Every structure is written in structure tokens, then in C-alpha cells.
Amino acid sequence: MRDVQLGPRPSFRARSGFSPMVQVIMTQSAVATAHPRNTLATEILSNLRQFPHCILLTRVGQFYESYFDQAKEVARLLSIKLTQRTWDGQRIWMCGFPLLHLDKYLKVLVQNHKRFVAMCEEFPRNPQLGAKGGFDRRVARIVTPGTLIDEPFLNPYENNYLLAISRPQSGLASAQSVPSEHVGLAWIDVSTGEFFTKAIPVEGLRDELVRISPREVVLSERPDANLDDPINSVIEEEGLFMSYCSMPVPADVSAPASVPEGTDDVISHLERESREASVVTEPEARAISLLTAFMQANLLDHMPMLSSPSRETTSGRMQIDSHTIRALEIREGLGDGGATGSLLSVVKRTATSGGTRLLARWLCSPSTSLPEINARQSLVAFFHSRPHLREDLVQDLGEIEDTTRIVQRFLLGRGQPSDLAAIKNTIQTWAGIKGRVALERNMEVRERGVIDEDEWSSIDALMHGMHNLDHLVGMIEKAMPGADDVDGTTSGASSLGEGEDVGGADYRPPSLLQAAQGTVSVKHTIAPRFSPELSSLHDTLQTLHGRRAALERRLQFEYNAPSLTLRSSPGYGMHVHVARGKRDSMKLKASEQFVPIAESASTNAFFFKDWSTLGANIMDTLTAIDIAEREVFETLRGEVNAHARQLRSNARILDELDVTLAFATLATEINLVRPTLTEDISYHVTNGRHPTVELGLLTSGRNFVPNTVSFAPDSRLHVITGPNMAGKSTFLRQTALIAILAQSGSFVPADAAQIGIVDRVFSRVGAKDDLFHNRSTFMVEMLETSEILRRATPRSLVIMDEVGRGTTVDDGLAIAFAAVHHLVSVNRCRALFATHFHELADMLDSSEDNRGRDAFAAVSFFCTDVDETEDGYFSYSHRMRPGVNRDSHGLKVAQLAGLPPSAVNVAQTALSWLKAKRARRTIATNASNV
């Protein structure tokens, strides 16, 4: 194995409440002073030395156990009992838990405490190779936050990404003309096999981290503690878990043979399969090498052959920076940090876990390709106009298992018979979906005489892209005719149950001893007549069981012992059991053929040679059946692996089908309209609505007030004024969300919409302080403003709220004016600028110096207002209208918030004094000018 230096770097996640991580390592002194000489102790000590950065859990029968000084830490973390045991006269610490509780405690160690856990499993020795029975133990896998495979606590609706980042290499030439200051990203969801790469400037790393949302980040080396490392700083600020791995020999992307083991498939097939470019860039190749080295060091027995990565480029996707993803609550709400209140939670109508994961990716990274967007929207329109077809397909999709993760389990060597059954059922459901679509086409031909081929083009393209896998279904059905009834806990050869395939034994069906005595009904996974070998073995087993039954009846009759049974147990082996000891055992005790081995007040056990010989023959036959069944299962597993590419391709098609069906369902439920996307920089939305706010209002019986926005070359920037709580921030956010939904392929909440492709969305809304990094609210606001002014392009959409509010009025007004000036004259982008500085309108209209009105011809003014009745009651109109509102009505909001009347009166007096003072100053200035 490569020289891989692993282990979590001390860090913490302030947002999630994680305390600083303390690496759990068995000290050298503890290992050196403990020298029990038994086999188990020797194996444990060896593994502790080999994996010092990990918590070691060792499988011992039906338990996972921890020993020596490390057991103290494990017991504390898991809140389980710490005890001691004696090995070779030495008292050593130990703790453990039942096998059935592994998932529970693994979640605590890996997800909650961010520890690496080395899983030392038992592997049955193969009697065909001359082994005498028993188990061998070895570490089959190291579990880390980013390398989860099929653990039950893995969220089925979210990707669990492992991200590797290659650092910039100063002066390193790039054959692909990527600047040396770029970093390479390579990220994979080990549980699904989804694999991506991208090369980005260092300053764009934070945005990618928030968008990808990895569970673990791998770097090639620890930075010098005395140096300020920008990459580590960004990762720490985002609260992400970091690990380190030594970088393999740099890969030469022009020479596929030099790529690290496990990535040959990536480079050799990249030219054919990459969507964006013919080869990966040098930074990406180094990131792939780093990612692969880390996976090899931790997945061990479960290391898969990586598929070709999908290359991402900034040109094909809308760029949404980290502040905007959070501020717009695209994936997570601002309340508790969960999905509640997010755009994802509101639009989610997907029926599959894979579709939900794809939906999240589309929302966080919308397309900028007009053909791609139109293809998605054509599918949505197709299903929107065919509600019966839509309902049928959604019902079918609801029956599909998470195929992508199931296939990945097989590729990782962990597939089970229940997974084969799931694959068979899924393939049959796919065929049913294709059949239902074909039926819809035939029905329309009969009803209309002709169909619109353009309307059907998108769905036809999807259906034609699906691979026919009926032959795989046939193989599974032949081998496993009862596959639909296979329990998820059934092994590859359920009659044996003495261990699992590579990776450890998570389950153990009825023992061979029970099967041999016939006290349990063994449920065989593979059909008894599947092959001549199995057929012959099952015939032999049936004959032997017949002989056992006949022997039992003969003994009962000859020895007048009705309670006599032929049994087997781990303690006594094959033995004769008598329940009514005194009466039924009298003749047995008198016979030399029966050797007493146990006796109690009510039962007796005897050794009987004929039964021992027969029982051994039954055991041998059961073992042979198990081996034959495992061979058949391995053949089926190989077939799944051989068809993994086609299975994954079909699964991706069904994920896209699921998302577009969900968009169509959403459009029907909340009255969405298909937007028109163009290549210009227009943006015209009639009566647009905020999807999340509208849903919240509807649940409380209130209606949302829609608003219209229209950008044009002579109206690129809109300054929005108005009172607090009158909807300015909502209007800003809905404008950005409508663009994101449109370019994701969804219909949008509006009466009509025409949107020019947006390359980037920026927001400066809802700033709060960051005291941990010594940043005040105003500093955070300025940092976000700086990012926007430096990065926005003419195709960007910018929303900015209350710029300049965190300082003095004059300073804030000057900064707000400068921001508007830059957006209009330099960025020249579409922008909404909400402010309470109504004086900004006067400055923009002024003809003094370089602030002439001609310089701001593309600026328009809109506002919200308050509707007030004669008796003093008021309400917010929430409706945008042209103009400037010079009254924020802050005191009215204070009254609504329950400010004491006396305080409101004082505020009213102070406001009147300030207005009078301002008026006197204005009169004096005018007089002076005269």
C-alpha cells in the first residue's frame, strides 16, 4: 500500500456545535507494555500499530470489541460499560457492543465525533483449501465521514461527497493552459459512484465548497503552522472536516499509464465520455490521484474501479456564490439549518431518492445552456399536459429502489441477495415505464391521427437512451425464483450462514447444526434445481434427512423412548436427546451403543455413533450446497458488475425523468408558467411570486401579493425604496429564485416570464457578524459587496439589500451611491438595489460633476408603501410602483412589534425634532446659495 499519512486534522464545526476533535491514538507505550500471547491479542496489537490514527473495532463472534487503553476512549464516546479481562495473566481494558448495534455506534463515532474507525472483520476459512475451520481476522475497511457506503444512517436524499483538493503548484506548466494558481477539485459519492472534477481559481473555492457540501475534504499535506494557508482557512471557516493523505507521484495526463491504480478507467475513457473537454487538466489529474490514494488507503477490500468523471466548467452552469446559496435558502433554511423553509423543500415532488439528489444539484447549479434548459422544460410541459400519464409514472417511480447505490454496493463487493431482487424489480419497473410511455403515444395516434413529433422529441430521447436489461432479469429469476421474498438479512448462501463476503459478516442465518438436525426450515437463496450440481446435492440432502427421520423413529420404537430426538448443538455436537429422562432413558443407559454425555433432572443426552456419522454427512452436504450457492451468487454479482454502466445510465435517465415529473406536478399544484429563455440580457416577469413565502402565507390562510419586474437596456438597475416589512427583501429574493428555477428547467411562479440567460447570481442580503473571525456585521457586508463588484458580469443578476446600513448615515449613503455607480457603469448587469437611503435618488438625479443623470440613464426607481385609513389603522400594500418612497414608517413597525407606548411617543417627538432640524438646515443652505 502507498505511504499514506492519514488522520483527521484538529478542527471544529462551529455551526454544528462540534467540539475540537481529539485524535484517538493508542500510545506507543500502551502497545509496548501489553504483550498477551494469545492469537486475538496478537492480531489486535498488530492492527493498532498498523492503524494508529483509527479507533479499532474487532469482530469477535456476535460482538465488536475494543481493547487496551483505546477501550477507555471508546467506552466514553459511546457511553457503554468499560470492563477488564485477563489475558495471559495480564488485566487489560476492554469494552464492546452487540453486532446488531454496529450501525448505531458507528454513526456516533463517525458522524458525531468525526473519527476514523478501522473495522476488523472475521472471515471463515475455506475447508476446500484445507483449512481446519475457524476464522481469520483482518481490517477490511476504514470508515470515515466521506467514505460511507451503505450504512443505514446515510441520508438517501443527499449526496455524501468526499472531496480532494490539489493545491496550486507555482511555476508548474499546464498542458491544458490552466493557470498555475488554479486548484483542482475531484469529488465522489462513494455510495453512488457519482464522480466529478473541476479546475477553479483559488478565490472561487468557498463557493464550490458550499455548493458541493462535502462531508470530508482531503488535502495532500498539512500546512506550516506558521504560515497563513488560504485553502485551509476557507475549509475551516466553512466548518468542514479535513483529512490528509500523501500525494502520489504526479500524474501526467498525456500518459494514461502513469495514472494511479484505480483510475485507468478515468483517463482511458475520458475523451469518449467527458461532456466538456477531451482531457482533464493538470490540477484535476492531481486531485484525482489524491482522491484515489485516500480511497485506496481507507476502502481497502472495498475499493471500486472508478468510472469516468463528469467534468464541470464554469461556462455551462450558473455560478451561485456561497453567500447567495445561503441567503436565498436554496438547500437549507436559515432557521435551524435544515431543509425546512428552503427552496428545495418547497419544490420537492420527487418520488425517488436519486431524483431528490439530482434536484438539489440542479437547484444549486442551474444550466446556462439554452438547448439543455429547453429540453428539460419540454419534458415538464409534456408531463404537465398529460396528468394521467404523469400520475402513472410517478406511481411506478415510487416502487424503484435506489439503483445507483445498489449497483455501487455490488461494485464495492457488498451486494446481497435482497439487492439482486431489488435490481430485478427495478429493471422490470423500467420496462413498465417504457411500455406506459409507448401506450400513451399509441393512444394519441388513435385519438388524433397524428402526433406532434417536436412535443415528443424530449421524452423519446430519454426512452431511447435506456438499455434493455431483460436478459439480466432472466438470469436472476432463473437462479432466484423467490427473489421477491428474499429477506435483506439473507446471505449469499443462506443455508450456511457462517460469514459474509469480503467486508465482514453483518448477518448469520440459522446454523449448520440446526439445519442438520432438521429443527429449522432452511430457506435457500438459489433455486435447488438451478444447476445439475445443486440438484444432485439437494437430492442427496433430502435422502440424508429421510435417513435421519427413519433412524429417529427406529430408536424411539426399539428403546421405548417417544421423547427421543436426534439433535446437534455447539456444546455436544451430534447427540441423542431424551426429554423424559427417567422413563425414556432406561433402555438407552443399558445399551453400550449410547454414551451418556449430559444429564439433568428432566433430560438426558447421549453420544450415538450412527447419528454422528449421519449428521456429519448432512453437515458436509449442507456445506457443499452453501459453497455451490455462493459460486452462483458470485456469478450473478459478476453479471451486475458487468452491466453496471448500463444500470447506472438507466438510473440517471430515471432520475431526470423523476425531476421533470416533479416539476410538472409542482406547476399544476401551485400554478406555475413556462418561462421563455433567451440569449439576450432581458428579464421580464409578470406578477412573479416567492415560492417559499407564498406557501407559508397559504398555510395561514393569507394570499401572496405578486409583483412585476422588467429589466431592459435602458433600465438595468432598479432602486427599491419603501417601509420596513413592505416586501422589499422578498421581492429581491423572488427575482433571483425565479431565474434559478427557470434555468434549472422548472416552470416559474408568475403569470408570464421571459428571461435572458443569467451566468451568475449574487446577493448581498441578511448579513450578520462573524465574531469568531473578528468581522463585524459591516465588515461582512463590505466583503460581500466587494465580491459582487469585482465578479459580476453584464449577464449576471445582482440583488443588494441595505448596503451601507452598518455605519454612519453619510458614510453609508456614499458607499451605497458608489455601489450603484459601479454596477451601472462597470458591471453593467441586471440588479435590484433596495435601500432606506432615499437621498440616493437625489444624488442619482443630480447634474453635478460626474454624477449627471446621463450616467445613470439605466437606473429606475420603484417603491412599496403603506395604506393608512382615517382612523389610524394601516396595512402594507406590498405592491411595487414606480417612484421613490421617502418615509420608512419605522415607528409603525415599532408599534406592531409591541414597543411600549411611552417609548413610541418619545420616538415620535425625536423624529419630529430631527425633521425640523433638517428643514431649517435646508432653508439655510438655500438662502446661502441665493
PDB file of C-alpha atoms in Angstrom, residues 711-817:
ATOM      1  CA  PHE A 711     -35.143  44.862 -16.936  1.00  0.00           C
ATOM      2  CA  ALA A 712     -34.154  46.386 -20.250  1.00  0.00           C
ATOM      3  CA  PRO A 713     -31.031  48.047 -21.671  1.00  0.00           C
ATOM      4  CA  ASP A 714     -32.372  51.414 -20.515  1.00  0.00           C
ATOM      5  CA  SER A 715     -33.499  50.023 -17.157  1.00  0.00           C
ATOM      6  CA  ARG A 716     -30.843  47.592 -15.929  1.00  0.00           C
ATOM      7  CA  LEU A 717     -30.778  48.650 -12.278  1.00  0.00           C
ATOM      8  CA  HIS A 718     -33.839  49.247 -10.107  1.00  0.00           C
ATOM      9  CA  VAL A 719     -33.513  51.171  -6.857  1.00  0.00           C
ATOM     10  CA  ILE A 720     -36.188  49.948  -4.440  1.00  0.00           C
ATOM     11  CA  THR A 721     -37.336  52.106  -1.523  1.00  0.00           C
ATOM     12  CA  GLY A 722     -40.163  51.756   0.940  1.00  0.00           C
ATOM     13  CA  PRO A 723     -41.105  50.996   4.544  1.00  0.00           C
ATOM     14  CA  ASN A 724     -39.848  48.094   6.584  1.00  0.00           C
ATOM     15  CA  MET A 725     -41.889  44.860   6.260  1.00  0.00           C
ATOM     16  CA  ALA A 726     -43.402  46.038   2.979  1.00  0.00           C
ATOM     17  CA  GLY A 727     -41.814  43.268   0.911  1.00  0.00           C
ATOM     18  CA  LYS A 728     -38.609  44.737  -0.499  1.00  0.00           C
ATOM     19  CA  SER A 729     -36.402  41.803   0.572  1.00  0.00           C
ATOM     20  CA  THR A 730     -38.980  39.274  -0.559  1.00  0.00           C
ATOM     21  CA  PHE A 731     -39.175  40.970  -3.948  1.00  0.00           C
ATOM     22  CA  LEU A 732     -35.395  40.840  -4.325  1.00  0.00           C
ATOM     23  CA  ARG A 733     -35.162  37.171  -3.395  1.00  0.00           C
ATOM     24  CA  GLN A 734     -38.063  36.063  -5.587  1.00  0.00           C
ATOM     25  CA  THR A 735     -36.469  37.730  -8.600  1.00  0.00           C
ATOM     26  CA  ALA A 736     -33.311  35.656  -8.101  1.00  0.00           C
ATOM     27  CA  LEU A 737     -35.220  32.454  -7.300  1.00  0.00           C
ATOM     28  CA  ILE A 738     -37.314  32.738 -10.455  1.00  0.00           C
ATOM     29  CA  ALA A 739     -34.144  32.872 -12.548  1.00  0.00           C
ATOM     30  CA  ILE A 740     -32.723  29.862 -10.711  1.00  0.00           C
ATOM     31  CA  LEU A 741     -35.915  27.835 -11.167  1.00  0.00           C
ATOM     32  CA  ALA A 742     -36.141  28.760 -14.838  1.00  0.00           C
ATOM     33  CA  GLN A 743     -32.582  27.681 -15.619  1.00  0.00           C
ATOM     34  CA  SER A 744     -32.988  24.513 -13.556  1.00  0.00           C
ATOM     35  CA  GLY A 745     -35.687  23.511 -16.022  1.00  0.00           C
ATOM     36  CA  SER A 746     -38.723  24.251 -13.868  1.00  0.00           C
ATOM     37  CA  PHE A 747     -41.729  26.393 -14.623  1.00  0.00           C
ATOM     38  CA  VAL A 748     -41.819  29.571 -12.533  1.00  0.00           C
ATOM     39  CA  PRO A 749     -44.292  31.256 -10.158  1.00  0.00           C
ATOM     40  CA  ALA A 750     -45.568  34.065 -12.385  1.00  0.00           C
ATOM     41  CA  ASP A 751     -48.215  34.888 -14.986  1.00  0.00           C
ATOM     42  CA  ALA A 752     -45.557  35.221 -17.699  1.00  0.00           C
ATOM     43  CA  ALA A 753     -41.766  35.240 -17.853  1.00  0.00           C
ATOM     44  CA  GLN A 754     -39.048  35.949 -20.396  1.00  0.00           C
ATOM     45  CA  ILE A 755     -35.527  35.663 -19.031  1.00  0.00           C
ATOM     46  CA  GLY A 756     -32.177  36.195 -20.701  1.00  0.00           C
ATOM     47  CA  ILE A 757     -29.652  33.568 -19.584  1.00  0.00           C
ATOM     48  CA  VAL A 758     -28.074  34.519 -16.247  1.00  0.00           C
ATOM     49  CA  ASP A 759     -24.463  33.432 -15.847  1.00  0.00           C
ATOM     50  CA  ARG A 760     -24.148  34.330 -12.150  1.00  0.00           C
ATOM     51  CA  VAL A 761     -26.459  35.264  -9.302  1.00  0.00           C
ATOM     52  CA  PHE A 762     -25.125  37.422  -6.481  1.00  0.00           C
ATOM     53  CA  SER A 763     -26.834  38.594  -3.318  1.00  0.00           C
ATOM     54  CA  ARG A 764     -25.990  40.966  -0.528  1.00  0.00           C
ATOM     55  CA  VAL A 765     -28.844  40.396   1.888  1.00  0.00           C
ATOM     56  CA  GLY A 766     -29.166  39.466   5.528  1.00  0.00           C
ATOM     57  CA  ALA A 767     -25.586  39.987   6.746  1.00  0.00           C
ATOM     58  CA  LYS A 768     -24.670  39.097  10.308  1.00  0.00           C
ATOM     59  CA  ASP A 769     -21.442  39.420  12.265  1.00  0.00           C
ATOM     60  CA  ASP A 770     -18.716  36.793  12.303  1.00  0.00           C
ATOM     61  CA  LEU A 771     -17.103  37.364  15.671  1.00  0.00           C
ATOM     62  CA  PHE A 772     -15.031  34.187  15.511  1.00  0.00           C
ATOM     63  CA  HIS A 773     -13.079  35.640  12.582  1.00  0.00           C
ATOM     64  CA  ASN A 774     -13.151  39.168  14.016  1.00  0.00           C
ATOM     65  CA  ARG A 775     -15.602  40.501  11.427  1.00  0.00           C
ATOM     66  CA  SER A 776     -18.328  42.934  12.338  1.00  0.00           C
ATOM     67  CA  THR A 777     -21.655  42.959  10.533  1.00  0.00           C
ATOM     68  CA  PHE A 778     -20.499  45.919   8.479  1.00  0.00           C
ATOM     69  CA  MET A 779     -17.243  44.159   7.533  1.00  0.00           C
ATOM     70  CA  VAL A 780     -19.173  41.069   6.400  1.00  0.00           C
ATOM     71  CA  GLU A 781     -21.447  43.337   4.368  1.00  0.00           C
ATOM     72  CA  MET A 782     -18.483  45.080   2.735  1.00  0.00           C
ATOM     73  CA  LEU A 783     -16.761  41.783   1.924  1.00  0.00           C
ATOM     74  CA  GLU A 784     -19.897  40.542   0.170  1.00  0.00           C
ATOM     75  CA  THR A 785     -20.285  43.856  -1.686  1.00  0.00           C
ATOM     76  CA  SER A 786     -16.661  43.716  -2.761  1.00  0.00           C
ATOM     77  CA  GLU A 787     -17.117  40.210  -4.198  1.00  0.00           C
ATOM     78  CA  ILE A 788     -20.115  41.341  -6.225  1.00  0.00           C
ATOM     79  CA  LEU A 789     -18.492  44.463  -7.648  1.00  0.00           C
ATOM     80  CA  ARG A 790     -15.375  42.511  -8.640  1.00  0.00           C
ATOM     81  CA  ARG A 791     -17.083  39.462 -10.182  1.00  0.00           C
ATOM     82  CA  ALA A 792     -20.444  40.459 -11.686  1.00  0.00           C
ATOM     83  CA  THR A 793     -20.655  40.439 -15.491  1.00  0.00           C
ATOM     84  CA  PRO A 794     -23.190  42.015 -17.876  1.00  0.00           C
ATOM     85  CA  ARG A 795     -25.072  38.673 -17.870  1.00  0.00           C
ATOM     86  CA  SER A 796     -25.232  38.492 -14.065  1.00  0.00           C
ATOM     87  CA  LEU A 797     -28.201  39.122 -11.806  1.00  0.00           C
ATOM     88  CA  VAL A 798     -27.444  41.012  -8.584  1.00  0.00           C
ATOM     89  CA  ILE A 799     -29.685  41.689  -5.602  1.00  0.00           C
ATOM     90  CA  MET A 800     -28.444  44.009  -2.856  1.00  0.00           C
ATOM     91  CA  ASP A 801     -30.321  44.979   0.281  1.00  0.00           C
ATOM     92  CA  GLU A 802     -29.449  47.828   2.659  1.00  0.00           C
ATOM     93  CA  VAL A 803     -25.866  48.364   1.552  1.00  0.00           C
ATOM     94  CA  GLY A 804     -24.181  50.857   3.887  1.00  0.00           C
ATOM     95  CA  ARG A 805     -26.561  50.475   6.809  1.00  0.00           C
ATOM     96  CA  GLY A 806     -23.898  49.371   9.297  1.00  0.00           C
ATOM     97  CA  THR A 807     -22.071  52.719   9.547  1.00  0.00           C
ATOM     98  CA  THR A 808     -22.873  56.441   9.783  1.00  0.00           C
ATOM     99  CA  VAL A 809     -25.568  57.854   7.527  1.00  0.00           C
ATOM    100  CA  ASP A 810     -23.144  59.859   5.401  1.00  0.00           C
ATOM    101  CA  ASP A 811     -20.634  57.019   5.038  1.00  0.00           C
ATOM    102  CA  GLY A 812     -23.394  54.525   4.309  1.00  0.00           C
ATOM    103  CA  LEU A 813     -25.019  56.764   1.713  1.00  0.00           C
ATOM    104  CA  ALA A 814     -21.676  57.338  -0.004  1.00  0.00           C
ATOM    105  CA  ILE A 815     -20.981  53.592  -0.147  1.00  0.00           C
ATOM    106  CA  ALA A 816     -24.456  52.876  -1.484  1.00  0.00           C
ATOM    107  CA  PHE A 817     -24.007  55.503  -4.188  1.00  0.00           C
TER     108      PHE A 817
END
